[in-house]
Short mmCIF file of N, CA, C and O in Angstrom, two decimals:
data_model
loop_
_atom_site.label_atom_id
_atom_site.label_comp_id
_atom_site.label_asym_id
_atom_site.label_seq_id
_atom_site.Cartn_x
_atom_site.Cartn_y
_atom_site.Cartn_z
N UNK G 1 122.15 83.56 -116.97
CA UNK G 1 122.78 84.84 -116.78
C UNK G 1 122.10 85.56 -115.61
O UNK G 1 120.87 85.63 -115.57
N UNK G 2 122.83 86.05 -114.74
CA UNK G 2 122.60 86.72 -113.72
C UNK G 2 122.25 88.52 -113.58
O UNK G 2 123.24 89.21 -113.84
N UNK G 3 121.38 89.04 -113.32
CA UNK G 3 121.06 90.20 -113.84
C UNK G 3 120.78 91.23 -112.17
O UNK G 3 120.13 90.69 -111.28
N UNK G 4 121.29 92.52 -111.99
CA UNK G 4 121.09 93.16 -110.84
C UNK G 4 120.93 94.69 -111.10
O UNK G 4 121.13 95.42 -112.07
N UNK G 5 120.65 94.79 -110.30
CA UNK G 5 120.42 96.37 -110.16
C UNK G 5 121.74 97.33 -110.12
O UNK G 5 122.59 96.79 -109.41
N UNK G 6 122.25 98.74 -110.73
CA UNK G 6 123.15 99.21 -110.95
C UNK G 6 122.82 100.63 -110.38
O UNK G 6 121.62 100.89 -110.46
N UNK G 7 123.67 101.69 -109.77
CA UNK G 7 123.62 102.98 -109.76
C UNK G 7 123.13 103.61 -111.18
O UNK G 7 123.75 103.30 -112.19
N UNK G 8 122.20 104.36 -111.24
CA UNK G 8 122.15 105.35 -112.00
C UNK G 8 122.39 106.80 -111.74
O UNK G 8 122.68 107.16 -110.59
N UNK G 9 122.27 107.83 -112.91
CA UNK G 9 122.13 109.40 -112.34
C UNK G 9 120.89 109.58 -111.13
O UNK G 9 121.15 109.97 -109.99
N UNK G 10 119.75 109.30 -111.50
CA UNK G 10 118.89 109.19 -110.09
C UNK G 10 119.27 109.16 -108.77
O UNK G 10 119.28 110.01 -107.88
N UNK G 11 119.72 107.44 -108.84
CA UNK G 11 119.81 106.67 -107.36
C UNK G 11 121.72 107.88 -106.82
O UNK G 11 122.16 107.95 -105.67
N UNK G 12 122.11 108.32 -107.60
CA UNK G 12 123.28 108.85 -107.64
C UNK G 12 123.15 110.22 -106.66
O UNK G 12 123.80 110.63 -105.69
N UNK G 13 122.10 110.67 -107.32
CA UNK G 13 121.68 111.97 -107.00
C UNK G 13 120.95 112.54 -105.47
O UNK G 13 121.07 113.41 -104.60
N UNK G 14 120.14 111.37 -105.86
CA UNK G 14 119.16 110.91 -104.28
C UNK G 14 120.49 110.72 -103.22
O UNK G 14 120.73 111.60 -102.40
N UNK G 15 121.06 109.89 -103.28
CA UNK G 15 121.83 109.05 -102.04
C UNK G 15 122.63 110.41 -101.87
O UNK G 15 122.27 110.77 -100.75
N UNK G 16 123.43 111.29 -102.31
CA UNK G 16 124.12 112.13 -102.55
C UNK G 16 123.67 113.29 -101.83
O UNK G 16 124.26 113.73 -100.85
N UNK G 17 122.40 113.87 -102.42
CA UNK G 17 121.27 115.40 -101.48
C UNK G 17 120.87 114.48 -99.87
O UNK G 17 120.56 115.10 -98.86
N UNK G 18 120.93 113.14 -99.89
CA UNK G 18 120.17 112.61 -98.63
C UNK G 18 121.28 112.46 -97.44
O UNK G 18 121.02 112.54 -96.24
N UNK G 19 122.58 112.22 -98.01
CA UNK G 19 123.80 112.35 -97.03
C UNK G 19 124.38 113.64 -96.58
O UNK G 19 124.98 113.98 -95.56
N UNK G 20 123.92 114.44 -97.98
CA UNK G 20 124.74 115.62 -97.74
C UNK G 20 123.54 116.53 -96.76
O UNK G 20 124.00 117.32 -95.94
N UNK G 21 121.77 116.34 -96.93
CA UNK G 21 120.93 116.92 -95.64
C UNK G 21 121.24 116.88 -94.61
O UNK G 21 121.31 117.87 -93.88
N UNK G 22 121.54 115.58 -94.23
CA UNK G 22 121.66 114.49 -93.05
C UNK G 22 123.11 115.59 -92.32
O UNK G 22 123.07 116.42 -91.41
N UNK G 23 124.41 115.07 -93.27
CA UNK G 23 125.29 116.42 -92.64
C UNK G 23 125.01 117.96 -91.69
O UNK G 23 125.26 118.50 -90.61
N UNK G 24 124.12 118.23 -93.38
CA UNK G 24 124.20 119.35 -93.14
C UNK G 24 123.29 119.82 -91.78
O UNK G 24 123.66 120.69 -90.99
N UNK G 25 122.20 119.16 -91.70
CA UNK G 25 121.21 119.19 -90.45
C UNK G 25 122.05 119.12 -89.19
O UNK G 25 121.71 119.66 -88.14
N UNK G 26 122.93 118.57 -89.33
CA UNK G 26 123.63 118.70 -87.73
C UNK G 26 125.13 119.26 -87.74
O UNK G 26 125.92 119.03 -86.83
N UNK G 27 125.37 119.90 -88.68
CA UNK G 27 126.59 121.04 -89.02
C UNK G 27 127.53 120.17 -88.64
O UNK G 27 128.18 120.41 -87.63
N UNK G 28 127.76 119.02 -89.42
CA UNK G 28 128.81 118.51 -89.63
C UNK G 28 130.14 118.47 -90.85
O UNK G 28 130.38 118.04 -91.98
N UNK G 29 130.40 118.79 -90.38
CA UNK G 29 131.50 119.30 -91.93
C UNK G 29 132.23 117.93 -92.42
O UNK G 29 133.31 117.61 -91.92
N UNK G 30 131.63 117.17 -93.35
CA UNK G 30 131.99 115.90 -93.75
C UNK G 30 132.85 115.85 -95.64
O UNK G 30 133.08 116.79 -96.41
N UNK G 31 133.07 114.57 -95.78
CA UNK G 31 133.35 114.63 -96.93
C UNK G 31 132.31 113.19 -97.56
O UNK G 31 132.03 112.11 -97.04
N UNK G 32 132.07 113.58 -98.42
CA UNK G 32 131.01 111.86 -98.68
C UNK G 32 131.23 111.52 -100.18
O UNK G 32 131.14 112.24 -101.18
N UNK G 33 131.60 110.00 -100.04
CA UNK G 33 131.69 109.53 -101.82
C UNK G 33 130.92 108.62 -101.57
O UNK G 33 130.55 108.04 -100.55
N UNK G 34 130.67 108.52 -102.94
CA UNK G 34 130.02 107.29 -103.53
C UNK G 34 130.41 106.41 -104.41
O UNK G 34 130.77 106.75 -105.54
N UNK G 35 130.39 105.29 -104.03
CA UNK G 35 131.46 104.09 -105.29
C UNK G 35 130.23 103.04 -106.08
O UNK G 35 129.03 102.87 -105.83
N UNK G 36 131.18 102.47 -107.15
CA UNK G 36 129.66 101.79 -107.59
C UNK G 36 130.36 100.27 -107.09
O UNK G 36 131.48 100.29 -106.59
N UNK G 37 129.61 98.91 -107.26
CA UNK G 37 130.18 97.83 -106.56
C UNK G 37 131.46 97.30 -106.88
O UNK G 37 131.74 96.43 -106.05
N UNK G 38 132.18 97.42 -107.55
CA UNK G 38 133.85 97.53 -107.99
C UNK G 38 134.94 98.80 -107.22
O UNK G 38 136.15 98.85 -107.00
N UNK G 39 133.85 99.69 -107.00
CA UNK G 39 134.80 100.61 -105.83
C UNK G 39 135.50 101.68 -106.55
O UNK G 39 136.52 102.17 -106.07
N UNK G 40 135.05 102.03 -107.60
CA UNK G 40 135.18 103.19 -108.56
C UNK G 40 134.24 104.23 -108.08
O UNK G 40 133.11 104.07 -107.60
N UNK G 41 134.96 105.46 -108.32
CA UNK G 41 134.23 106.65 -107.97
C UNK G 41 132.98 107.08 -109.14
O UNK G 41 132.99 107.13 -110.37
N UNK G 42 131.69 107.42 -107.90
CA UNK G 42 130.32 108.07 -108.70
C UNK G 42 130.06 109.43 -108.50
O UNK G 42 129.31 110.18 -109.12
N UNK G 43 130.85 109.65 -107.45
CA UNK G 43 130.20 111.15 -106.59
C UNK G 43 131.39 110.93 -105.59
O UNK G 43 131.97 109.88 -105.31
N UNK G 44 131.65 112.62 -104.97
CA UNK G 44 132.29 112.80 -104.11
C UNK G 44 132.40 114.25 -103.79
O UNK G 44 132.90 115.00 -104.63
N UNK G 45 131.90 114.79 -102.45
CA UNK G 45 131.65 116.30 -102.41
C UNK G 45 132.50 116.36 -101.05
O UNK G 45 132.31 115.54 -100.15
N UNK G 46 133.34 117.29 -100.97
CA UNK G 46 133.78 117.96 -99.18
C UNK G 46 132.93 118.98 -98.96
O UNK G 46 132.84 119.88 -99.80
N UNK G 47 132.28 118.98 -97.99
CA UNK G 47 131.55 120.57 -97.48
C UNK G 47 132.26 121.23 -96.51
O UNK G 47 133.06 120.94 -95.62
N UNK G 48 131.72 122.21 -96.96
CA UNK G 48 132.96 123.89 -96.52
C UNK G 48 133.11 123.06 -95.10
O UNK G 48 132.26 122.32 -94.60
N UNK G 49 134.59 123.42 -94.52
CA UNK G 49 135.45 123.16 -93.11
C UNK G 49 135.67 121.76 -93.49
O UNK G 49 136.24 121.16 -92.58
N UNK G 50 135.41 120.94 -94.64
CA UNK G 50 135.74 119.68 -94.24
C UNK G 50 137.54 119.49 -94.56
O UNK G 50 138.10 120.03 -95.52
N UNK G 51 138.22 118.64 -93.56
CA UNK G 51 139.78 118.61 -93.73
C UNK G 51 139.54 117.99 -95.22
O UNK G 51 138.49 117.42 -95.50
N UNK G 52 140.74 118.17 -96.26
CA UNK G 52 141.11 117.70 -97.35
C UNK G 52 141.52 116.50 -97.31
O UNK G 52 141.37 115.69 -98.23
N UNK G 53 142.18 116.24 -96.02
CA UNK G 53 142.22 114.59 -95.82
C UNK G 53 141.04 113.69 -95.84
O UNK G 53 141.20 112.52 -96.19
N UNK G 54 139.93 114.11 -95.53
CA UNK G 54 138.40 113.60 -95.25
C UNK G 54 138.12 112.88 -96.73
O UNK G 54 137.65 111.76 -96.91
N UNK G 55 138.41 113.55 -97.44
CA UNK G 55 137.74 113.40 -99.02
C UNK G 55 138.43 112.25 -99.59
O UNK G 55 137.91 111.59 -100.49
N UNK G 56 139.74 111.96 -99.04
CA UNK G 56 140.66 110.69 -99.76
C UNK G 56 140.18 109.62 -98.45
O UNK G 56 140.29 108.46 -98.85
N UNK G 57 139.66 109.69 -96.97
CA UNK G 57 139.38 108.79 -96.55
C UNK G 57 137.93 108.18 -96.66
O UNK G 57 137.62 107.00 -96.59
N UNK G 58 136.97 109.51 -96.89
CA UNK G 58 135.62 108.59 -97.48
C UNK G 58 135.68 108.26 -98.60
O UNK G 58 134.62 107.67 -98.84
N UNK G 59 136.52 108.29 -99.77
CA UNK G 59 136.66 107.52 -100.76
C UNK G 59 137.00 105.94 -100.25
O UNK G 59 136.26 104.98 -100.45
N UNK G 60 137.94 105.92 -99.72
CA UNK G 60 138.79 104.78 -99.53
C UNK G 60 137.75 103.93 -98.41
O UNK G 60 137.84 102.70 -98.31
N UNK G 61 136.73 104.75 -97.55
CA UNK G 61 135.84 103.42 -96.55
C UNK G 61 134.87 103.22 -97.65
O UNK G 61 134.39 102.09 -97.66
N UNK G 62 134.54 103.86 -98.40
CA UNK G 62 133.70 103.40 -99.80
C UNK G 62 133.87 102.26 -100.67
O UNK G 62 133.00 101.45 -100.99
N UNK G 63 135.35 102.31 -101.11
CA UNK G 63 135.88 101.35 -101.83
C UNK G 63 136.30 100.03 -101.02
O UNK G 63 136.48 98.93 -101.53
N UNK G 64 136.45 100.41 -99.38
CA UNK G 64 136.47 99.23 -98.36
C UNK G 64 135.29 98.24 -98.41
O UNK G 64 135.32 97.05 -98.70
N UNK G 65 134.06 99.15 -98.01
CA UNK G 65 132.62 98.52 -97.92
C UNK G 65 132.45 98.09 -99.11
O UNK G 65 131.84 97.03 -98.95
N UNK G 66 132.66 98.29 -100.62
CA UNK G 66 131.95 97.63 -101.85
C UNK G 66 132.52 96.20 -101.98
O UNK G 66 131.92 95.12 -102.01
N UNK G 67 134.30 96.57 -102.06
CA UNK G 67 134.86 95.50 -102.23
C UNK G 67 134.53 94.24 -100.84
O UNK G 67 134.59 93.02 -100.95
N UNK G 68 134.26 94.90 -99.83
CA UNK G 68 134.28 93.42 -99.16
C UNK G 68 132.98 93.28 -98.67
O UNK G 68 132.76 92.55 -97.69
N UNK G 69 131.95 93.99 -99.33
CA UNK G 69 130.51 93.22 -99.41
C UNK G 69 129.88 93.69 -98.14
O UNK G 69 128.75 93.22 -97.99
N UNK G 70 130.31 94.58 -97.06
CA UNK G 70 130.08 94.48 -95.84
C UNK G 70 130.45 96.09 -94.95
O UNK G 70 131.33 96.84 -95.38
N UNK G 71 129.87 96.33 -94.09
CA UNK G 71 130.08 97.93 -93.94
C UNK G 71 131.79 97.68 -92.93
O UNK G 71 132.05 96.74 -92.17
N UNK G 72 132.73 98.92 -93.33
CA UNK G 72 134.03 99.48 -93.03
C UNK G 72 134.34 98.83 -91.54
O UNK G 72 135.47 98.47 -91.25
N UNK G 73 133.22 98.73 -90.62
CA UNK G 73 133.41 99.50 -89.39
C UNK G 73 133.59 97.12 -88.94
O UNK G 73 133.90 96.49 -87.93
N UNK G 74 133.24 96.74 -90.20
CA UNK G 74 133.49 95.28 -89.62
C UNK G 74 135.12 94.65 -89.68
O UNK G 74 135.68 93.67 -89.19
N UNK G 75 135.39 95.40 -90.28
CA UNK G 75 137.35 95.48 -90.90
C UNK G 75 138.08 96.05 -89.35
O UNK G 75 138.80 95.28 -88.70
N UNK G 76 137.79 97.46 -88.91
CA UNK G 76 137.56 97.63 -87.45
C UNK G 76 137.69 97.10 -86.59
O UNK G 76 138.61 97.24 -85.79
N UNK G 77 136.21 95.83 -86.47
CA UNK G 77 136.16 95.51 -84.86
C UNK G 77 137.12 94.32 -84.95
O UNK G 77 137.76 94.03 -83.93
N UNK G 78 137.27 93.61 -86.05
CA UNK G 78 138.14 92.51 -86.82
C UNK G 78 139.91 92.62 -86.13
O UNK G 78 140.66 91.74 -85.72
N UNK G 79 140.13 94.57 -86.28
CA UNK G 79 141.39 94.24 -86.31
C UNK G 79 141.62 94.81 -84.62
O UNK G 79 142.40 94.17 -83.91
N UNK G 80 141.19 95.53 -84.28
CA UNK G 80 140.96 96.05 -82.81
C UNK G 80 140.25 95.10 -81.81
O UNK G 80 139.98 95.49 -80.67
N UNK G 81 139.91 93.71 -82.30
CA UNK G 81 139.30 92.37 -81.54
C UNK G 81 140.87 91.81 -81.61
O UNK G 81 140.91 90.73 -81.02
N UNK G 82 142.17 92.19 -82.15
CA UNK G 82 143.15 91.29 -81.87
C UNK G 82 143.74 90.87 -83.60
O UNK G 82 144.95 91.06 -83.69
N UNK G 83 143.24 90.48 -84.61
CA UNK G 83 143.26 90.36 -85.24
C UNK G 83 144.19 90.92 -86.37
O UNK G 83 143.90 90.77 -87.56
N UNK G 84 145.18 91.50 -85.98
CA UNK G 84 146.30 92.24 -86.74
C UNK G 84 146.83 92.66 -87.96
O UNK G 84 147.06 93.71 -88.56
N UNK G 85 147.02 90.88 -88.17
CA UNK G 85 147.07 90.31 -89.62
C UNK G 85 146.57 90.98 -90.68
O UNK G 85 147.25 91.27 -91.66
N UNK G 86 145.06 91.31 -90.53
CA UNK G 86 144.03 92.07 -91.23
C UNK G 86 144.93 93.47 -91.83
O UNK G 86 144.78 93.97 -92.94
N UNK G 87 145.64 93.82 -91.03
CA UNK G 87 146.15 95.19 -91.64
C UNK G 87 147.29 95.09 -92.80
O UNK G 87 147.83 96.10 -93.26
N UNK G 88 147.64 93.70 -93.25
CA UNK G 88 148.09 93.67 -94.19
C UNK G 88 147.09 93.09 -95.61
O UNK G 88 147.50 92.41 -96.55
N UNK G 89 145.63 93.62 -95.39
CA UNK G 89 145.04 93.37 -96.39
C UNK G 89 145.05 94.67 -97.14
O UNK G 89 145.43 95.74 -96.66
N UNK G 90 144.49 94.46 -98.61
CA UNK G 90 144.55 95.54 -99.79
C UNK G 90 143.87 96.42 -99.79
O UNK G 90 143.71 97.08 -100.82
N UNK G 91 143.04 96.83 -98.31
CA UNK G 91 142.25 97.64 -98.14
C UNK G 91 142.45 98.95 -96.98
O UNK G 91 142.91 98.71 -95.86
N UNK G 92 142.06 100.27 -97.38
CA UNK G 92 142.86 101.45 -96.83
C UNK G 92 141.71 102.07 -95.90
O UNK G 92 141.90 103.08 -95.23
N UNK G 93 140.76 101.52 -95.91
CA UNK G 93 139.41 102.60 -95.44
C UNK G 93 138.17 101.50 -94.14
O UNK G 93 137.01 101.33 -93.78
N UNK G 94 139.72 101.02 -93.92
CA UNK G 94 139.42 99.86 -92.40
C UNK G 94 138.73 100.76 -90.86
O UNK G 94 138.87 100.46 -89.68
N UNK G 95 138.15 101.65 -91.36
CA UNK G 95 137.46 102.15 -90.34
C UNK G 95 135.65 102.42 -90.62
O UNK G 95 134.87 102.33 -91.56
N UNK G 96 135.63 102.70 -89.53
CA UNK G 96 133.86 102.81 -89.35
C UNK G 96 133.18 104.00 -89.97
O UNK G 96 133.51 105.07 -89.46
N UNK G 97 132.13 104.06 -91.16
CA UNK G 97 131.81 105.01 -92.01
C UNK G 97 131.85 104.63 -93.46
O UNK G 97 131.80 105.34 -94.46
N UNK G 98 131.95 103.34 -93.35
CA UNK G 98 132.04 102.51 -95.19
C UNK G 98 130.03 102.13 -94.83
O UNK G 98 129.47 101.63 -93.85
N UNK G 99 129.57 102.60 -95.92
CA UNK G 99 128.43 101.29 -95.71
C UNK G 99 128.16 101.29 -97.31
O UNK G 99 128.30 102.25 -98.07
N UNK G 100 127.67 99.73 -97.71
CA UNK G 100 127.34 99.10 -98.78
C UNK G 100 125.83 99.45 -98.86
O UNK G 100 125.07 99.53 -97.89
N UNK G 101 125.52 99.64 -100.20
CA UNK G 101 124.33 100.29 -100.82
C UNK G 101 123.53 98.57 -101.36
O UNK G 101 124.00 97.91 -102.29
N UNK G 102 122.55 98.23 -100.70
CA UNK G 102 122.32 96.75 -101.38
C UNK G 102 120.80 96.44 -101.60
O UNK G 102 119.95 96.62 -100.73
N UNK G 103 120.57 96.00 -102.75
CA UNK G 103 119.43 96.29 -103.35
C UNK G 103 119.03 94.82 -104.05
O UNK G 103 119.89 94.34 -104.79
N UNK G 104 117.87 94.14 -103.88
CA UNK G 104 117.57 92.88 -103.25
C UNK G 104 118.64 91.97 -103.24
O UNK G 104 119.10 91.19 -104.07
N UNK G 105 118.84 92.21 -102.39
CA UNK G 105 120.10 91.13 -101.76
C UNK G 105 121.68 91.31 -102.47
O UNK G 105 122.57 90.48 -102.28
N UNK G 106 121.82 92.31 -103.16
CA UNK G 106 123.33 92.21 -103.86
C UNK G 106 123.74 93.68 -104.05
O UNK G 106 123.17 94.67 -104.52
N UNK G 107 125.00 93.44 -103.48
CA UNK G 107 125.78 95.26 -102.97
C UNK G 107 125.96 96.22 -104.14
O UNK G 107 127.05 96.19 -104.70
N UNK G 108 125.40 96.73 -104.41
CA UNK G 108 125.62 97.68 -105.99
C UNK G 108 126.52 99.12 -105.64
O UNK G 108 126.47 100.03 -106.47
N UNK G 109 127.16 99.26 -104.64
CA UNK G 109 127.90 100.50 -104.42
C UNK G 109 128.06 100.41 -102.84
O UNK G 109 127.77 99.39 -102.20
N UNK G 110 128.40 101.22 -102.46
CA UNK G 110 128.68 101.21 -101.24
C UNK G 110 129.10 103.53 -100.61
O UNK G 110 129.57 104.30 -101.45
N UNK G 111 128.86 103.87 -99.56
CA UNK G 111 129.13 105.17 -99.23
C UNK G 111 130.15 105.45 -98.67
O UNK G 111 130.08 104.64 -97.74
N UNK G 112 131.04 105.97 -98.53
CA UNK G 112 131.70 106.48 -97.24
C UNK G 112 132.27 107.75 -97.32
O UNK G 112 132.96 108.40 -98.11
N UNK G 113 131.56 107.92 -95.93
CA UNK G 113 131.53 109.10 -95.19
C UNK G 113 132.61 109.84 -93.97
O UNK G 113 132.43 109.35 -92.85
N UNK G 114 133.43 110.67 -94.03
CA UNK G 114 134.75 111.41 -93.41
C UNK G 114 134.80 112.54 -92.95
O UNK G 114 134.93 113.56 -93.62
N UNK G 115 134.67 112.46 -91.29
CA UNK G 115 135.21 114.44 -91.15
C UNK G 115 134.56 114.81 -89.82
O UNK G 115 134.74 115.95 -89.39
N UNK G 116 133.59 113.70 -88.93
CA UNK G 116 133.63 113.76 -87.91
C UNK G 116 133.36 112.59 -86.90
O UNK G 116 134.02 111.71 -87.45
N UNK G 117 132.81 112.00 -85.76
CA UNK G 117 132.97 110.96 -84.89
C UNK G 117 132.48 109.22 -85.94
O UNK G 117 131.43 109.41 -86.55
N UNK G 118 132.86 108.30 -86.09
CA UNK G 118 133.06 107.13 -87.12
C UNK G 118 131.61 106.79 -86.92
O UNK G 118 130.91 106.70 -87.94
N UNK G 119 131.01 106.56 -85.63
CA UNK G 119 129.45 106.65 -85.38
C UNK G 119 128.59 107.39 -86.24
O UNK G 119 127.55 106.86 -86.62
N UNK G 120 129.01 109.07 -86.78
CA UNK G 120 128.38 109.84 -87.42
C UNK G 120 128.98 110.10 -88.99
O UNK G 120 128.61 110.83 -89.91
N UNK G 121 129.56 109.61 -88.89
CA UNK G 121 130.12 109.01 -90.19
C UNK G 121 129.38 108.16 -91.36
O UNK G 121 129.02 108.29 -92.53
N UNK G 122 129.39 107.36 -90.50
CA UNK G 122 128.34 105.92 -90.80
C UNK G 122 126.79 106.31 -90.68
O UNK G 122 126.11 105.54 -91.36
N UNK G 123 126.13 107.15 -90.11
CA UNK G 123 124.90 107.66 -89.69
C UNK G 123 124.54 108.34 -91.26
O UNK G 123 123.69 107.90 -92.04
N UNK G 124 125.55 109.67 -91.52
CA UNK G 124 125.78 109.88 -93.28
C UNK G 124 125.11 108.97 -93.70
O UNK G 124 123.93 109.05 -94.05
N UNK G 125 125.74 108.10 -93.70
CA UNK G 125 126.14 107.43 -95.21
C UNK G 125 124.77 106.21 -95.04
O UNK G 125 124.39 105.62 -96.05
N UNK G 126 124.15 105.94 -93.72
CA UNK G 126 123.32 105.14 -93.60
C UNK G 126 121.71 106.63 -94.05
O UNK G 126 120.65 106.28 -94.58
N UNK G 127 121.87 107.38 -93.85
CA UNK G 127 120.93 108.19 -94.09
C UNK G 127 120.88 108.57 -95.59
O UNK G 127 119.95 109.10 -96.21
N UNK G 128 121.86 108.24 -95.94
CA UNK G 128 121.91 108.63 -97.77
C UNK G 128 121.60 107.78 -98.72
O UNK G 128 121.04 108.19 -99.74
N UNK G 129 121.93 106.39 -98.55
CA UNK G 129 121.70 105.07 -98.82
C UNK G 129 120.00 104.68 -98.89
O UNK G 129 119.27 104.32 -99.81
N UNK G 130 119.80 104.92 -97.62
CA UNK G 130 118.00 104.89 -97.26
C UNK G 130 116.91 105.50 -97.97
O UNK G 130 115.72 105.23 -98.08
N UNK G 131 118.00 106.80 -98.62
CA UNK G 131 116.82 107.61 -99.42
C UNK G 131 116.45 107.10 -100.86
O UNK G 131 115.82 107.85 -101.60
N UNK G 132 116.91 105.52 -101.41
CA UNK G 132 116.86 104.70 -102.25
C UNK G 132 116.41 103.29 -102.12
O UNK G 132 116.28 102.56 -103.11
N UNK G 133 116.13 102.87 -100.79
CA UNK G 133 116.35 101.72 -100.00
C UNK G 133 114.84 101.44 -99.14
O UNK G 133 114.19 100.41 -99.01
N UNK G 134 114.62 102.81 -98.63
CA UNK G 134 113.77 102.91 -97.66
C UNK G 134 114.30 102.46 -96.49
O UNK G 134 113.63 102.49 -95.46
#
């Protein structure tokens, strides 16, 4: 039997105050969720100015990055390298700002982050992740 590490209220909490600093330190008005490795919602906050659209797309690069093991922004270069096809896969959050939460060696959640440049998006969600990770 195979045994791994899982989100708790803690690691929940941490990743959550460490994305939402990270935002807030450079007055970015984001939306940030958190999924656990099945791509179910743990957390999910918009901060004031963030569009309402933001909050259904960092869900969805969240549930991108868990389910396919790998951060959003590789679905991206995949389909913008030519690759087209890709956009008829089951996944909605094919942009840059998914990143997977992975803890010795196996993805237990994943972040994504919505509401300003996909670079700083991903910066979120890599700064929120870390505060569990190192």
């Amino acid at each position: 039997m195979q045994t791994k590490s899982v989100l708790g209220l803690t690691e929940i909490d941490a990743i959550m105050a460490a994305a939402r600093a990270e935002a807030l330190k450079h007055g970015w008005a984001v939306a940030i969720a958190l999924v656990d490795d099945g791509g179910h919602a743990l957390a999910l906050v918009r901060l004031d100015g963030a569009s309402p659209a933001s909050a259904a797309i960092a869900m969805e690069k969240a549930r991108t990055s868990a389910l396919g093991r790998r951060e959003s922004k590789a679905y991206e270069d995949m389909i913008n390298g030519g690759r087209t096809a890709f956009l008829s896969a089951p996944l909605a959050g094919t942009l840059e700002g998914g990143v997977p939460v992975v803890v010795d060696g196996q993805v237990i959640g994943a972040m994504g982050v919505s509401g300003v440049k996909s670079e700083q998006d991903a910066q979120v969600a890599k700064a929120g992740i870390q505060s569990i990770t190192g």
